[in-house]
């Protein structure tokens, strides 16, 4: 009788062991799982994804847009990357604005062009006047060159340098056209500086670039700065102060920047100078 009982107990213990080692049923997943943290959208990372500019510069351009809207008057801006071909202009880039002394860069281009073609012969005195005109924005030197080499001839050529919207202003002086009373757009200044860098013969280009890099203290603001060059213009016109800056920034003059600030009586020279300098800083410094 003992053997059957032991066998039965052994079978019972075996069954208990199997029950103890059986895996528990799988726990059903929760009906709702926590949402993943939202990713930063591409427009936030690169606010102008179709512009052709690198992402960091896109963010800087956006900062410039916001800053310009807070400044006195209206501000026209055109930025160009000569290496990639990308270009950005703001909504005021097509506004006709007094050129002030930025037109002196176009005058120098014309004098060099006519000299190279044998149409005029620039003397040492002429070249001294050109340097004064570019280095310290000397108005008397510009007047002398304008009279000596024919103001009408200058104006007839400016469109060839990209200044297709430039208009000489009548009724402001006995001489017409006169370099001191001209209006153009920021787009015109953008095309002018790119004509200088891309089309002007190498020797003349080197002269102009060198002059723009080494301007006097009167013009050491706006686009001018480390690894940069500029031709600036400022004047108090009938509509108020106008403060402009056009030039290049970076190795091999990679970027060009044109800024025209028509303050429209809402500020003066100091505000205009601060605006163009800060725009350049936001973009490049």
Coordinates of C-alpha atoms in Angstrom, one line a residue:
X1 CA 0.0 0.0 0.0
X2 CA 2.9 2.3 0.7
X3 CA 4.3 2.4 -2.9
X4 CA 1.1 3.7 -4.6
X5 CA 0.8 6.4 -1.9
X6 CA 4.5 7.6 -2.5
X7 CA 3.9 7.6 -6.3
X8 CA 0.7 9.7 -5.9
X9 CA 2.6 12.2 -3.7
X10 CA 5.4 12.5 -6.2
X11 CA 2.9 13.2 -9.0
X12 CA 1.3 15.8 -6.8
X13 CA 4.6 17.6 -6.1
X14 CA 5.5 17.5 -9.8
X15 CA 2.2 19.2 -10.7
X16 CA 2.8 21.8 -8.0
X17 CA 6.3 22.5 -9.4
X18 CA 5.0 23.1 -12.8
X19 CA 2.4 25.5 -11.5
X20 CA 5.0 27.5 -9.6
X21 CA 7.2 28.0 -12.6
X22 CA 4.5 28.9 -15.2
X23 CA 5.2 32.5 -16.5
X24 CA 2.5 35.0 -15.5
X25 CA 0.3 36.3 -18.3
X26 CA 1.6 39.3 -20.2
X27 CA 0.4 42.6 -18.9
X28 CA -1.6 44.5 -21.4
X29 CA 0.0 47.8 -22.6
X30 CA -1.7 51.0 -21.3
X31 CA -4.3 52.3 -23.6
X32 CA -2.5 55.7 -23.8
X33 CA 1.2 56.3 -24.0
X34 CA 2.9 59.6 -23.2
X35 CA 3.5 61.8 -26.3
X36 CA 7.1 62.3 -27.4
X37 CA 8.6 65.7 -26.8
X38 CA 7.8 68.0 -29.8
X39 CA 10.8 68.6 -32.2
X40 CA 11.8 72.1 -33.1
X41 CA 10.3 72.8 -36.5
X42 CA 12.6 73.4 -39.5
X43 CA 11.4 77.0 -39.9
X44 CA 12.5 77.8 -36.3
X45 CA 15.9 76.3 -37.0
X46 CA 16.3 78.0 -40.4
X47 CA 13.7 80.8 -40.8
X48 CA 14.3 81.3 -44.5
X49 CA 14.9 77.8 -45.8
X50 CA 14.4 78.7 -49.5
X51 CA 16.7 81.8 -49.4
X52 CA 20.0 80.0 -50.3
X53 CA 21.8 81.4 -47.3
X54 CA 23.3 79.2 -44.6
X55 CA 21.1 78.7 -41.6
X56 CA 23.1 80.9 -39.2
X57 CA 22.9 83.8 -41.7
X58 CA 19.2 83.2 -42.1
X59 CA 18.7 83.8 -38.4
X60 CA 20.8 86.9 -38.6
X61 CA 18.8 88.2 -41.5
X62 CA 15.6 87.7 -39.5
X63 CA 17.1 89.7 -36.6
X64 CA 17.9 92.5 -39.0
X65 CA 14.4 92.5 -40.3
X66 CA 13.0 92.9 -36.8
X67 CA 15.6 95.6 -35.9
X68 CA 15.0 97.7 -39.0
X69 CA 11.3 97.9 -38.3
X70 CA 12.1 99.7 -35.0
X71 CA 14.4 102.3 -36.6
X72 CA 13.5 105.9 -37.6
X73 CA 12.3 106.5 -41.1
X74 CA 12.6 103.8 -43.8
X75 CA 15.5 101.5 -44.3
X76 CA 16.3 99.7 -47.6
X77 CA 18.6 96.7 -47.4
X78 CA 20.1 94.3 -50.0
X79 CA 22.5 91.5 -49.0
X80 CA 24.2 89.3 -51.6
X81 CA 26.4 86.2 -51.3
X82 CA 28.7 86.4 -54.3
X83 CA 29.9 82.8 -53.8
X84 CA 26.5 81.1 -53.7
X85 CA 24.5 83.7 -55.6
X86 CA 21.9 84.0 -52.7
X87 CA 20.4 87.4 -52.3
X88 CA 18.0 89.0 -49.9
X89 CA 16.3 92.4 -50.1
X90 CA 13.8 93.9 -47.8
X91 CA 10.5 95.7 -48.7
X92 CA 12.1 99.2 -48.9
X93 CA 14.9 98.2 -51.3
X94 CA 13.1 99.7 -54.2
X95 CA 12.4 103.1 -52.7
X96 CA 13.9 106.1 -54.4
X97 CA 16.2 107.8 -51.9
X98 CA 18.8 110.6 -52.1
X99 CA 22.2 109.0 -53.0
X100 CA 24.2 111.5 -51.0
X101 CA 27.9 110.6 -51.5
X102 CA 27.5 107.0 -52.4
X103 CA 27.2 108.2 -56.0
X104 CA 31.0 109.1 -55.8
X105 CA 31.8 105.4 -56.2
X106 CA 30.0 105.4 -59.6
X107 CA 31.8 108.6 -60.6
X108 CA 35.2 106.9 -59.9
X109 CA 34.1 103.9 -61.9
X110 CA 33.3 106.1 -64.9
X111 CA 36.5 108.1 -64.7
X112 CA 38.6 104.9 -64.7
X113 CA 36.5 103.5 -67.5
X114 CA 37.0 106.5 -69.8
X115 CA 40.7 106.7 -69.0
X116 CA 41.2 103.1 -69.9
X117 CA 39.3 103.6 -73.2
X118 CA 41.5 106.6 -74.1
X119 CA 38.6 109.0 -74.0
X120 CA 40.2 111.1 -71.3
X121 CA 43.6 111.2 -69.7
X122 CA 43.6 111.3 -65.9
X123 CA 46.5 113.4 -64.5
X124 CA 48.2 112.9 -61.2
X125 CA 46.1 115.8 -59.9
X126 CA 42.9 114.0 -61.1
X127 CA 44.0 110.9 -59.3
X128 CA 44.7 112.8 -56.1
X129 CA 41.2 114.3 -56.3
X130 CA 39.7 110.8 -56.9
X131 CA 41.5 109.5 -53.8
X132 CA 40.2 112.4 -51.7
X133 CA 36.7 111.8 -53.1
X134 CA 36.7 108.1 -52.0
X135 CA 38.9 108.3 -48.9
X136 CA 37.3 111.3 -47.1
X137 CA 34.2 111.8 -49.3
X138 CA 35.6 115.2 -50.3
X139 CA 32.8 117.2 -51.9
X140 CA 35.1 119.9 -53.4
X141 CA 37.2 117.3 -55.1
X142 CA 34.1 115.7 -56.5
X143 CA 32.8 119.1 -57.8
X144 CA 36.1 119.7 -59.6
X145 CA 36.0 116.3 -61.3
X146 CA 32.3 116.7 -62.2
X147 CA 32.9 120.0 -63.9
X148 CA 36.1 118.9 -65.6
X149 CA 34.8 115.8 -67.1
X150 CA 31.2 116.6 -67.8
X151 CA 28.3 115.8 -65.5
X152 CA 26.0 114.8 -68.4
X153 CA 28.5 112.2 -69.5
X154 CA 28.6 110.7 -66.0
X155 CA 24.8 110.4 -65.8
X156 CA 24.5 108.8 -69.2
X157 CA 26.8 106.0 -68.0
X158 CA 25.5 105.2 -64.6
X159 CA 22.9 102.7 -65.9
X160 CA 25.7 100.7 -67.3
X161 CA 26.9 100.0 -63.8
X162 CA 23.5 98.7 -62.7
X163 CA 22.0 102.0 -61.5
X164 CA 19.0 101.7 -63.8
X165 CA 16.6 103.4 -61.4
X166 CA 18.7 106.4 -60.7
X167 CA 17.1 109.8 -61.4
X168 CA 18.8 113.2 -61.4
X169 CA 16.7 115.7 -59.5
X170 CA 15.9 119.1 -61.1
X171 CA 15.4 122.4 -59.3
X172 CA 18.0 122.1 -56.7
X173 CA 21.1 123.6 -58.4
X174 CA 22.0 125.7 -61.4
X175 CA 23.9 122.8 -62.8
X176 CA 21.9 119.8 -64.1
X177 CA 22.6 117.0 -63.7
X178 CA 24.6 117.5 -60.5
X179 CA 26.0 114.6 -58.5
X180 CA 24.8 116.1 -55.2
X181 CA 21.1 115.9 -56.2
X182 CA 20.4 112.4 -57.4
X183 CA 18.1 109.7 -56.2
X184 CA 18.5 105.9 -56.6
X185 CA 17.3 102.7 -54.9
X186 CA 19.1 100.3 -52.6
X187 CA 18.9 97.8 -55.5
X188 CA 20.9 100.3 -57.6
X189 CA 23.7 100.4 -55.0
X190 CA 23.7 96.6 -54.8
X191 CA 24.2 96.4 -58.5
X192 CA 26.8 99.1 -58.5
X193 CA 29.0 97.4 -55.9
X194 CA 28.7 94.1 -57.7
X195 CA 29.6 95.7 -61.0
X196 CA 32.8 97.0 -59.2
X197 CA 33.7 93.6 -57.9
X198 CA 32.7 91.5 -61.0
X199 CA 33.1 93.6 -64.1
X200 CA 35.6 96.4 -63.6
X201 CA 39.0 95.5 -65.0
X202 CA 41.3 94.0 -62.3
X203 CA 43.7 96.9 -61.9
X204 CA 40.9 99.4 -61.5
X205 CA 39.0 97.0 -59.2
X206 CA 42.0 96.7 -57.0
X207 CA 42.3 100.5 -56.7
X208 CA 38.6 100.9 -55.8
X209 CA 38.6 98.0 -53.3
X210 CA 41.8 99.3 -51.7
X211 CA 40.3 102.8 -51.3
X212 CA 37.1 101.4 -49.8
X213 CA 39.1 99.3 -47.3
X214 CA 41.1 102.3 -46.1
X215 CA 38.5 105.1 -45.9
X216 CA 39.1 108.0 -43.4
X217 CA 37.4 108.3 -40.0
X218 CA 34.5 110.1 -41.6
X219 CA 33.4 106.8 -43.2
X220 CA 34.4 104.2 -40.6
X221 CA 30.9 103.1 -39.8
X222 CA 28.1 101.2 -41.6
X223 CA 29.4 98.4 -43.8
X224 CA 33.0 99.4 -43.1
X225 CA 34.9 97.3 -40.5
X226 CA 37.4 94.4 -40.2
X227 CA 37.8 92.6 -43.6
X228 CA 35.3 95.1 -45.1
X229 CA 35.2 98.2 -47.3
X230 CA 32.6 100.9 -47.8
X231 CA 31.5 104.0 -49.6
X232 CA 29.2 106.0 -47.3
X233 CA 26.9 108.9 -47.9
X234 CA 25.1 111.3 -45.6
X235 CA 23.2 114.5 -46.2
X236 CA 20.4 116.6 -44.8
X237 CA 17.9 116.9 -47.6
X238 CA 14.6 118.7 -47.9
X239 CA 12.9 115.6 -46.5
X240 CA 15.3 115.2 -43.6
X241 CA 18.6 113.3 -43.1
X242 CA 19.6 110.5 -45.4
X243 CA 22.4 108.1 -44.3
X244 CA 23.6 105.4 -46.6
X245 CA 26.3 102.8 -46.7
X246 CA 27.4 100.3 -49.5
X247 CA 30.3 97.9 -49.5
X248 CA 31.6 94.4 -49.0
X249 CA 32.4 92.0 -46.2
X250 CA 34.5 88.8 -45.8
X251 CA 37.4 87.1 -47.5
X252 CA 37.5 87.7 -51.3
X253 CA 34.7 90.3 -50.8
X254 CA 32.3 87.4 -50.5
X255 CA 29.3 89.4 -49.3
X256 CA 28.0 92.7 -50.5
X257 CA 25.7 94.9 -48.5
X258 CA 23.8 98.0 -49.4
X259 CA 21.8 100.1 -46.9
X260 CA 19.8 103.3 -47.5
X261 CA 18.2 105.0 -44.5
X262 CA 15.8 107.9 -45.3
X263 CA 15.1 109.2 -41.8
X264 CA 12.1 111.4 -43.0
X265 CA 12.6 113.9 -40.2
X266 CA 12.3 111.2 -37.5
X267 CA 16.0 111.2 -36.7
X268 CA 19.4 112.7 -37.7
X269 CA 22.8 111.7 -38.7
X270 CA 23.6 109.9 -35.5
X271 CA 20.5 107.7 -35.7
X272 CA 21.2 106.8 -39.3
X273 CA 24.8 106.0 -38.7
X274 CA 23.8 103.8 -35.8
X275 CA 21.2 101.9 -37.9
X276 CA 23.6 101.0 -40.7
X277 CA 26.4 100.0 -38.3
X278 CA 24.1 97.8 -36.2
X279 CA 22.6 96.1 -39.3
X280 CA 26.2 95.2 -40.4
X281 CA 27.0 94.0 -36.9
X282 CA 23.9 91.8 -36.7
X283 CA 24.8 90.2 -40.0
X284 CA 28.5 89.7 -39.7
X285 CA 30.1 90.7 -36.4

